[in-house]
Amino acid sequence: MKTHIHQDEITSLSKDFLQKAQTAKDLKTLNGLFSEFFADQRFTNMLDYAESSKKHWKDVKNALRNSLAPIYKESGSWNHSLSKPFGYPGDFAVLEHVYDQKIHKATKSSLGGLIDLWGSSRSLPTAVAERKDLLRNYLENQARLDLPDNRVLSIGCGAAREIRELHPHLLEKLQLTFLDSDERSIDYALNALKATLFEYSIEKVVANGVSDDLSEVLAGQKYDLVYSFGILDYLPEKYAVRLIENMKKTVKPDGKILFCIKDCTKFDAWFYDWFYDWRFVDRTRKEGTELAERCGLEVTREFSVSEGVIIIYECVLDH
Ligand SMILES: C[S@@+](CC[C@H](N)C(=O)[O-])C[C@H]1O[C@@H](n2cnc3c(N)ncnc32)[C@H](O)[C@@H]1O
């Protein structure tokens, strides 16, 4: 197989790294080794080369994956991200690991466990966990509002961790609808809630928040709060607009819409693509605001989590 000019450098850098990593007994040692790896001149050369064309990018990514395979195969989280057992990136099961920041159940060795922990402590997973914390607090405040029926719709609900972390007495004040295109995620969320032994009545809707007309799917029902976390990052403009249009159709005239983006200027996109196959549509904080405004929303508040890695937009219909 013909490979690119930096193959030798990638192989020698990875070989050095793999040897040292085998000796790592704790997270701080592994942290240091990875930092050294990324600061190595051979890595800088590789990155420069990759950025010069799409083909080089793909070649470098493949070569790096192959040369690091002996250790990523030990890590359940790393393997899960690359093999995508549910058929798409960012599934509810991998997010549970991101939220818990613990060792994946498929992890095979103590080094694999350290790699899991190292991975979930990177800036993006940390920000994703913090955005969930902010959302949970937002929902607590929503539940305390004195509204006649307090209806809440989550589009792309996944395992609905932010809801599951609410105190049962607040949770029962909300009339919830969980909507996701993957029924397994909604069932996971509902079963986890059932296990708490509190009785909740939550509506389950399997639908596509981008291509379906949600006013039809939900029979014209309107909600006090409509939110969607974790889909927009994967959607180019045309589809992002469709998702927001669906949020507009389902919110009450004086209700709130919440969505979020990852600010591409605040993290290293190459790292998440090369290591985890996580690729996002590049958006900045300003572009997130502009998207909302283009869709006829007024942004009433912007929440920044993890020093701006993720921005959450609270919006109302711009009447
Ligand atoms: C990254 S997860 C986020 C889950 C959850 N909102 C959270 O923040 O933990 C994305 C979820 O959106 C769902 N999803 C992706 N595209 C969708 C679409 N077009 N319509 C409905 N759900 C979608 C996936 O099945 C997955 O459960």
Short mmCIF file of C-alpha atoms and ligand atoms in Angstrom, two decimals:
data_model
loop_
_atom_site.label_atom_id
_atom_site.label_comp_id
_atom_site.label_asym_id
_atom_site.label_seq_id
_atom_site.Cartn_x
_atom_site.Cartn_y
_atom_site.Cartn_z
CA MET A 1 0.00 0.00 0.00
CA LYS A 2 1.36 3.41 -0.94
CA THR A 3 1.34 5.81 1.99
CA HIS A 4 2.07 9.53 2.36
CA ILE A 5 5.46 11.03 3.07
CA HIS A 6 4.94 11.29 6.83
CA GLN A 7 4.21 7.60 7.35
CA ASP A 8 7.65 6.97 8.87
CA GLU A 9 7.28 9.83 11.30
CA ILE A 10 3.81 8.69 12.39
CA THR A 11 5.04 5.13 12.86
CA SER A 12 8.11 6.13 14.88
CA LEU A 13 6.19 8.65 17.01
CA SER A 14 3.43 6.14 17.75
CA LYS A 15 5.92 3.38 18.52
CA ASP A 16 7.69 5.60 21.08
CA PHE A 17 4.36 6.59 22.57
CA LEU A 18 3.01 3.03 22.79
CA GLN A 19 6.12 1.87 24.61
CA LYS A 20 5.88 4.62 27.21
CA ALA A 21 2.09 4.33 27.57
CA GLN A 22 2.40 0.66 28.58
CA THR A 23 4.20 1.83 31.72
CA ALA A 24 1.53 4.40 32.72
CA LYS A 25 -0.06 3.46 36.02
CA ASP A 26 -2.15 6.57 36.62
CA LEU A 27 -4.01 9.29 34.76
CA LYS A 28 -1.49 12.04 35.43
CA THR A 29 1.29 9.99 33.80
CA LEU A 30 -0.89 9.29 30.75
CA ASN A 31 -1.86 12.98 30.56
CA GLY A 32 1.83 13.90 30.43
CA LEU A 33 2.58 11.31 27.77
CA PHE A 34 -0.25 12.43 25.51
CA SER A 35 0.78 16.08 25.92
CA GLU A 36 4.32 15.13 24.94
CA PHE A 37 2.96 13.20 21.95
CA PHE A 38 0.99 16.20 20.65
CA ALA A 39 3.93 18.58 21.25
CA ASP A 40 6.41 16.40 19.34
CA GLN A 41 7.85 17.95 16.17
CA ARG A 42 6.85 14.80 14.26
CA PHE A 43 3.23 15.40 15.28
CA THR A 44 3.38 19.07 14.24
CA ASN A 45 4.75 17.99 10.83
CA MET A 46 1.92 15.48 10.50
CA LEU A 47 -0.72 18.09 11.31
CA ASP A 48 0.74 20.60 8.81
CA TYR A 49 0.79 17.95 6.12
CA ALA A 50 -2.77 16.82 6.88
CA GLU A 51 -4.09 20.37 6.70
CA SER A 52 -2.71 20.85 3.20
CA SER A 53 -5.42 18.76 1.47
CA LYS A 54 -8.46 16.60 2.14
CA LYS A 55 -6.65 13.53 0.86
CA HIS A 56 -3.66 14.14 3.14
CA TRP A 57 -6.08 14.58 6.04
CA LYS A 58 -7.61 11.18 5.40
CA ASP A 59 -4.24 9.49 4.90
CA VAL A 60 -2.81 10.88 8.13
CA LYS A 61 -5.95 9.99 10.05
CA ASN A 62 -5.86 6.39 8.83
CA ALA A 63 -2.14 6.01 9.44
CA LEU A 64 -2.44 7.42 12.96
CA ARG A 65 -5.42 5.19 13.77
CA ASN A 66 -3.59 2.11 12.54
CA SER A 67 -0.44 2.89 14.45
CA LEU A 68 -2.30 3.64 17.70
CA ALA A 69 -4.69 0.68 17.32
CA PRO A 70 -2.91 -1.49 19.92
CA ILE A 71 -3.96 0.90 22.67
CA TYR A 72 -7.28 2.23 21.43
CA LYS A 73 -8.54 -1.32 21.13
CA GLU A 74 -8.06 -1.65 24.90
CA SER A 75 -10.33 1.32 25.58
CA GLY A 76 -14.07 0.64 25.47
CA SER A 77 -14.97 4.31 24.96
CA TRP A 78 -12.49 4.83 22.16
CA ASN A 79 -13.62 1.65 20.42
CA HIS A 80 -17.29 2.55 20.90
CA SER A 81 -16.78 5.95 19.26
CA LEU A 82 -15.01 4.43 16.27
CA SER A 83 -17.19 1.36 15.75
CA LYS A 84 -20.53 3.19 16.33
CA PRO A 85 -22.56 0.19 17.54
CA PHE A 86 -25.84 2.14 17.13
CA GLY A 87 -24.94 3.20 13.61
CA TYR A 88 -24.35 6.92 14.23
CA PRO A 89 -21.96 9.08 16.27
CA GLY A 90 -22.88 10.50 19.69
CA ASP A 91 -25.39 7.79 20.61
CA PHE A 92 -27.07 7.79 24.01
CA ALA A 93 -24.86 4.96 25.35
CA VAL A 94 -21.59 6.76 24.70
CA LEU A 95 -23.07 9.93 26.20
CA GLU A 96 -23.79 8.06 29.41
CA HIS A 97 -20.01 7.50 29.65
CA VAL A 98 -19.31 11.12 28.88
CA TYR A 99 -21.67 12.15 31.70
CA ASP A 100 -20.33 9.66 34.22
CA GLN A 101 -16.67 10.07 33.21
CA LYS A 102 -16.07 6.48 34.19
CA ILE A 103 -14.49 3.38 32.67
CA HIS A 104 -16.45 1.78 29.80
CA LYS A 105 -17.85 -1.68 30.49
CA ALA A 106 -16.11 -3.13 27.41
CA THR A 107 -12.68 -1.85 28.48
CA LYS A 108 -10.14 -4.66 28.55
CA SER A 109 -7.21 -3.55 30.70
CA SER A 110 -6.08 -1.03 33.28
CA LEU A 111 -4.35 0.98 30.53
CA GLY A 112 -7.64 0.92 28.57
CA GLY A 113 -9.38 2.27 31.69
CA LEU A 114 -6.89 5.13 31.94
CA ILE A 115 -7.44 5.92 28.26
CA ASP A 116 -11.21 6.03 28.86
CA LEU A 117 -10.70 8.47 31.72
CA TRP A 118 -8.21 10.54 29.74
CA GLY A 119 -10.67 10.72 26.80
CA SER A 120 -13.66 11.78 28.88
CA SER A 121 -11.63 14.52 30.57
CA ARG A 122 -10.88 16.31 27.24
CA SER A 123 -12.42 19.73 26.71
CA LEU A 124 -15.37 18.68 24.54
CA PRO A 125 -16.76 15.81 26.66
CA THR A 126 -16.27 17.97 29.74
CA ALA A 127 -18.27 20.75 28.09
CA VAL A 128 -21.00 18.29 27.02
CA ALA A 129 -21.34 17.15 30.64
CA GLU A 130 -21.49 20.77 31.82
CA ARG A 131 -24.12 21.68 29.23
CA LYS A 132 -26.26 18.87 30.66
CA ASP A 133 -25.79 20.35 34.16
CA LEU A 134 -26.86 23.75 32.94
CA LEU A 135 -29.89 22.25 31.19
CA ARG A 136 -30.90 20.36 34.34
CA ASN A 137 -30.78 23.61 36.33
CA TYR A 138 -32.77 25.37 33.64
CA LEU A 139 -35.42 22.63 33.83
CA GLU A 140 -35.53 22.95 37.63
CA ASN A 141 -36.40 26.63 37.18
CA GLN A 142 -38.92 25.74 34.48
CA ALA A 143 -40.62 23.25 36.83
CA ARG A 144 -40.95 25.96 39.50
CA LEU A 145 -42.83 28.28 37.14
CA ASP A 146 -46.49 28.56 37.93
CA LEU A 147 -47.83 27.44 34.55
CA PRO A 148 -51.17 25.70 33.95
CA ASP A 149 -49.70 22.64 32.21
CA ASN A 150 -45.94 23.26 31.83
CA ARG A 151 -45.31 21.19 28.72
CA VAL A 152 -41.74 20.42 27.69
CA LEU A 153 -40.54 18.81 24.44
CA SER A 154 -37.03 17.40 24.02
CA ILE A 155 -36.10 16.79 20.37
CA GLY A 156 -33.28 14.22 20.12
CA CYS A 157 -33.78 13.38 23.79
CA GLY A 158 -31.24 10.53 23.84
CA ALA A 159 -31.13 9.02 27.33
CA ALA A 160 -32.58 12.28 28.80
CA ARG A 161 -29.99 12.44 31.57
CA GLU A 162 -30.87 16.07 32.45
CA ILE A 163 -34.44 14.92 33.18
CA ARG A 164 -33.35 11.85 35.11
CA GLU A 165 -31.27 14.06 37.39
CA LEU A 166 -34.24 16.23 38.35
CA HIS A 167 -35.72 15.80 41.80
CA PRO A 168 -38.91 13.66 41.44
CA HIS A 169 -41.04 16.42 42.97
CA LEU A 170 -39.89 18.85 40.27
CA LEU A 171 -40.06 16.27 37.52
CA GLU A 172 -43.73 15.57 38.22
CA LYS A 173 -44.54 19.25 37.64
CA LEU A 174 -43.54 18.93 33.97
CA GLN A 175 -45.55 17.32 31.18
CA LEU A 176 -42.76 15.80 29.16
CA THR A 177 -42.51 14.55 25.60
CA PHE A 178 -39.38 12.61 24.62
CA LEU A 179 -38.80 12.64 20.87
CA ASP A 180 -35.94 10.82 19.16
CA SER A 181 -35.36 9.04 15.86
CA ASP A 182 -33.79 6.13 17.77
CA GLU A 183 -36.45 4.35 19.82
CA ARG A 184 -33.74 2.55 21.85
CA SER A 185 -32.65 5.82 23.41
CA ILE A 186 -36.16 6.78 24.54
CA ASP A 187 -36.74 3.29 25.96
CA TYR A 188 -33.46 3.48 27.82
CA ALA A 189 -34.50 6.81 29.36
CA LEU A 190 -37.99 5.58 30.27
CA ASN A 191 -36.69 2.34 31.81
CA ALA A 192 -34.13 4.26 33.85
CA LEU A 193 -36.94 6.50 35.15
CA LYS A 194 -39.15 3.49 35.89
CA ALA A 195 -36.35 2.01 38.00
CA THR A 196 -36.62 5.01 40.36
CA LEU A 197 -40.10 3.69 41.37
CA PHE A 198 -41.74 7.06 40.93
CA GLU A 199 -44.68 7.09 38.51
CA TYR A 200 -44.28 9.47 35.61
CA SER A 201 -46.37 9.89 32.56
CA ILE A 202 -44.02 10.80 29.74
CA GLU A 203 -45.04 10.82 26.11
CA LYS A 204 -42.77 8.82 23.79
CA VAL A 205 -42.51 9.92 20.16
CA VAL A 206 -40.27 8.22 17.60
CA ALA A 207 -39.79 10.75 14.81
CA ASN A 208 -37.23 12.70 12.88
CA GLY A 209 -36.86 16.25 14.16
CA VAL A 210 -35.40 17.43 10.86
CA SER A 211 -37.33 15.71 8.08
CA ASP A 212 -40.73 15.16 9.75
CA ASP A 213 -43.29 17.90 10.20
CA LEU A 214 -43.50 17.96 14.00
CA SER A 215 -46.75 19.91 14.14
CA GLU A 216 -48.33 16.95 12.31
CA VAL A 217 -46.48 14.28 14.29
CA LEU A 218 -47.48 15.93 17.58
CA ALA A 219 -51.04 16.69 16.40
CA GLY A 220 -50.63 20.45 16.82
CA GLN A 221 -49.64 20.24 20.49
CA LYS A 222 -47.70 23.33 21.68
CA TYR A 223 -45.09 23.41 24.43
CA ASP A 224 -43.89 25.96 26.99
CA LEU A 225 -40.31 24.84 26.41
CA VAL A 226 -38.88 23.11 23.34
CA TYR A 227 -35.22 22.14 23.42
CA SER A 228 -32.80 20.19 21.30
CA PHE A 229 -29.29 19.38 22.50
CA GLY A 230 -26.74 17.46 20.46
CA ILE A 231 -28.29 17.29 16.96
CA LEU A 232 -27.52 20.71 15.54
CA ASP A 233 -23.76 20.12 15.67
CA TYR A 234 -24.15 17.53 12.92
CA LEU A 235 -26.48 19.56 10.70
CA PRO A 236 -25.38 21.81 7.83
CA GLU A 237 -27.34 25.08 7.48
CA LYS A 238 -30.26 23.74 5.39
CA TYR A 239 -31.04 20.97 7.90
CA ALA A 240 -30.30 23.12 10.94
CA VAL A 241 -32.96 25.54 9.69
CA ARG A 242 -35.48 22.68 9.36
CA LEU A 243 -34.86 21.59 12.94
CA ILE A 244 -35.34 25.15 14.19
CA GLU A 245 -38.49 25.53 12.06
CA ASN A 246 -39.88 22.45 13.82
CA MET A 247 -39.04 23.99 17.19
CA LYS A 248 -40.88 27.16 16.17
CA LYS A 249 -43.94 25.17 15.08
CA THR A 250 -44.19 23.38 18.41
CA VAL A 251 -43.51 26.18 20.88
CA LYS A 252 -46.34 28.22 22.47
CA PRO A 253 -46.42 31.88 21.36
CA ASP A 254 -44.83 32.97 24.67
CA GLY A 255 -42.78 29.80 25.17
CA LYS A 256 -39.01 29.32 25.07
CA ILE A 257 -36.71 27.52 22.64
CA LEU A 258 -33.28 26.27 23.72
CA PHE A 259 -30.55 24.91 21.49
CA CYS A 260 -26.78 24.79 21.59
CA ILE A 261 -23.67 24.70 19.43
CA LYS A 262 -20.03 23.80 19.96
CA ASP A 263 -17.87 26.85 19.19
CA CYS A 264 -15.28 25.55 16.69
CA THR A 265 -12.77 28.23 17.73
CA LYS A 266 -12.58 26.77 21.24
CA PHE A 267 -11.46 23.19 20.60
CA ASP A 268 -9.18 21.23 18.26
CA ALA A 269 -11.48 19.73 15.62
CA TRP A 270 -8.67 17.50 14.26
CA PHE A 271 -8.33 15.77 17.61
CA TYR A 272 -12.00 14.68 17.81
CA ASP A 273 -12.05 13.62 14.16
CA TRP A 274 -8.78 11.67 14.26
CA PHE A 275 -9.28 10.05 17.63
CA TYR A 276 -13.04 9.56 17.95
CA ASP A 277 -14.56 10.10 14.51
CA TRP A 278 -16.51 13.02 15.93
CA ARG A 279 -16.95 15.57 13.17
CA PHE A 280 -19.09 18.65 13.56
CA VAL A 281 -20.30 21.44 11.34
CA ASP A 282 -18.02 24.39 12.15
CA ARG A 283 -19.91 27.18 13.90
CA THR A 284 -18.78 30.04 16.08
CA ARG A 285 -20.76 31.65 18.90
CA LYS A 286 -21.63 34.57 16.61
CA GLU A 287 -22.78 32.21 13.85
CA GLY A 288 -25.06 30.45 16.34
CA THR A 289 -26.73 33.79 17.15
CA GLU A 290 -27.02 34.63 13.44
CA LEU A 291 -28.61 31.24 12.72
CA ALA A 292 -31.26 31.87 15.37
CA GLU A 293 -31.97 35.35 14.02
CA ARG A 294 -32.14 34.15 10.41
CA CYS A 295 -34.76 31.65 11.53
CA GLY A 296 -36.91 34.42 13.05
CA LEU A 297 -35.95 33.92 16.68
CA GLU A 298 -34.95 36.51 19.21
CA VAL A 299 -32.07 35.37 21.40
CA THR A 300 -32.96 36.34 24.97
CA ARG A 301 -29.96 34.80 26.73
CA GLU A 302 -26.72 33.07 25.82
CA PHE A 303 -25.16 30.68 28.31
CA SER A 304 -21.50 29.85 27.87
CA VAL A 305 -20.27 26.60 29.38
CA SER A 306 -16.69 25.39 29.84
CA GLU A 307 -15.20 28.76 28.92
CA GLY A 308 -17.21 29.06 25.73
CA VAL A 309 -16.67 25.57 24.26
CA ILE A 310 -20.47 25.20 24.14
CA ILE A 311 -22.99 28.02 23.83
CA ILE A 312 -26.64 27.55 24.73
CA TYR A 313 -29.13 29.96 23.19
CA GLU A 314 -32.41 30.74 24.89
CA CYS A 315 -34.81 32.13 22.28
CA VAL A 316 -38.36 33.33 21.84
CA LEU A 317 -40.38 33.78 18.68
CA ASP A 318 -39.58 37.17 17.15
CA HIS A 319 -43.17 38.45 16.87
C1 LIG B 1 -25.76 13.54 20.88
S1 LIG B 1 -27.25 12.74 21.35
C2 LIG B 1 -27.89 13.91 22.51
C3 LIG B 1 -28.90 13.30 23.45
C4 LIG B 1 -29.42 14.23 24.52
N1 LIG B 1 -30.18 15.33 23.96
C5 LIG B 1 -28.30 14.74 25.38
O1 LIG B 1 -27.98 15.94 25.30
O2 LIG B 1 -27.75 13.94 26.15
C6 LIG B 1 -28.25 12.98 19.94
C7 LIG B 1 -29.56 12.25 19.98
O3 LIG B 1 -30.34 12.79 18.92
C8 LIG B 1 -30.95 11.76 18.19
N2 LIG B 1 -31.12 12.28 16.83
C9 LIG B 1 -30.17 12.52 15.90
N3 LIG B 1 -30.71 13.05 14.80
C10 LIG B 1 -32.05 13.15 15.04
C11 LIG B 1 -33.15 13.63 14.30
N4 LIG B 1 -32.99 14.13 13.06
N5 LIG B 1 -34.37 13.58 14.86
C12 LIG B 1 -34.57 13.09 16.09
N6 LIG B 1 -33.56 12.63 16.85
C13 LIG B 1 -32.31 12.65 16.34
C14 LIG B 1 -30.02 10.57 18.29
O4 LIG B 1 -30.73 9.37 18.12
C15 LIG B 1 -29.47 10.75 19.72
O5 LIG B 1 -30.26 10.06 20.65
#
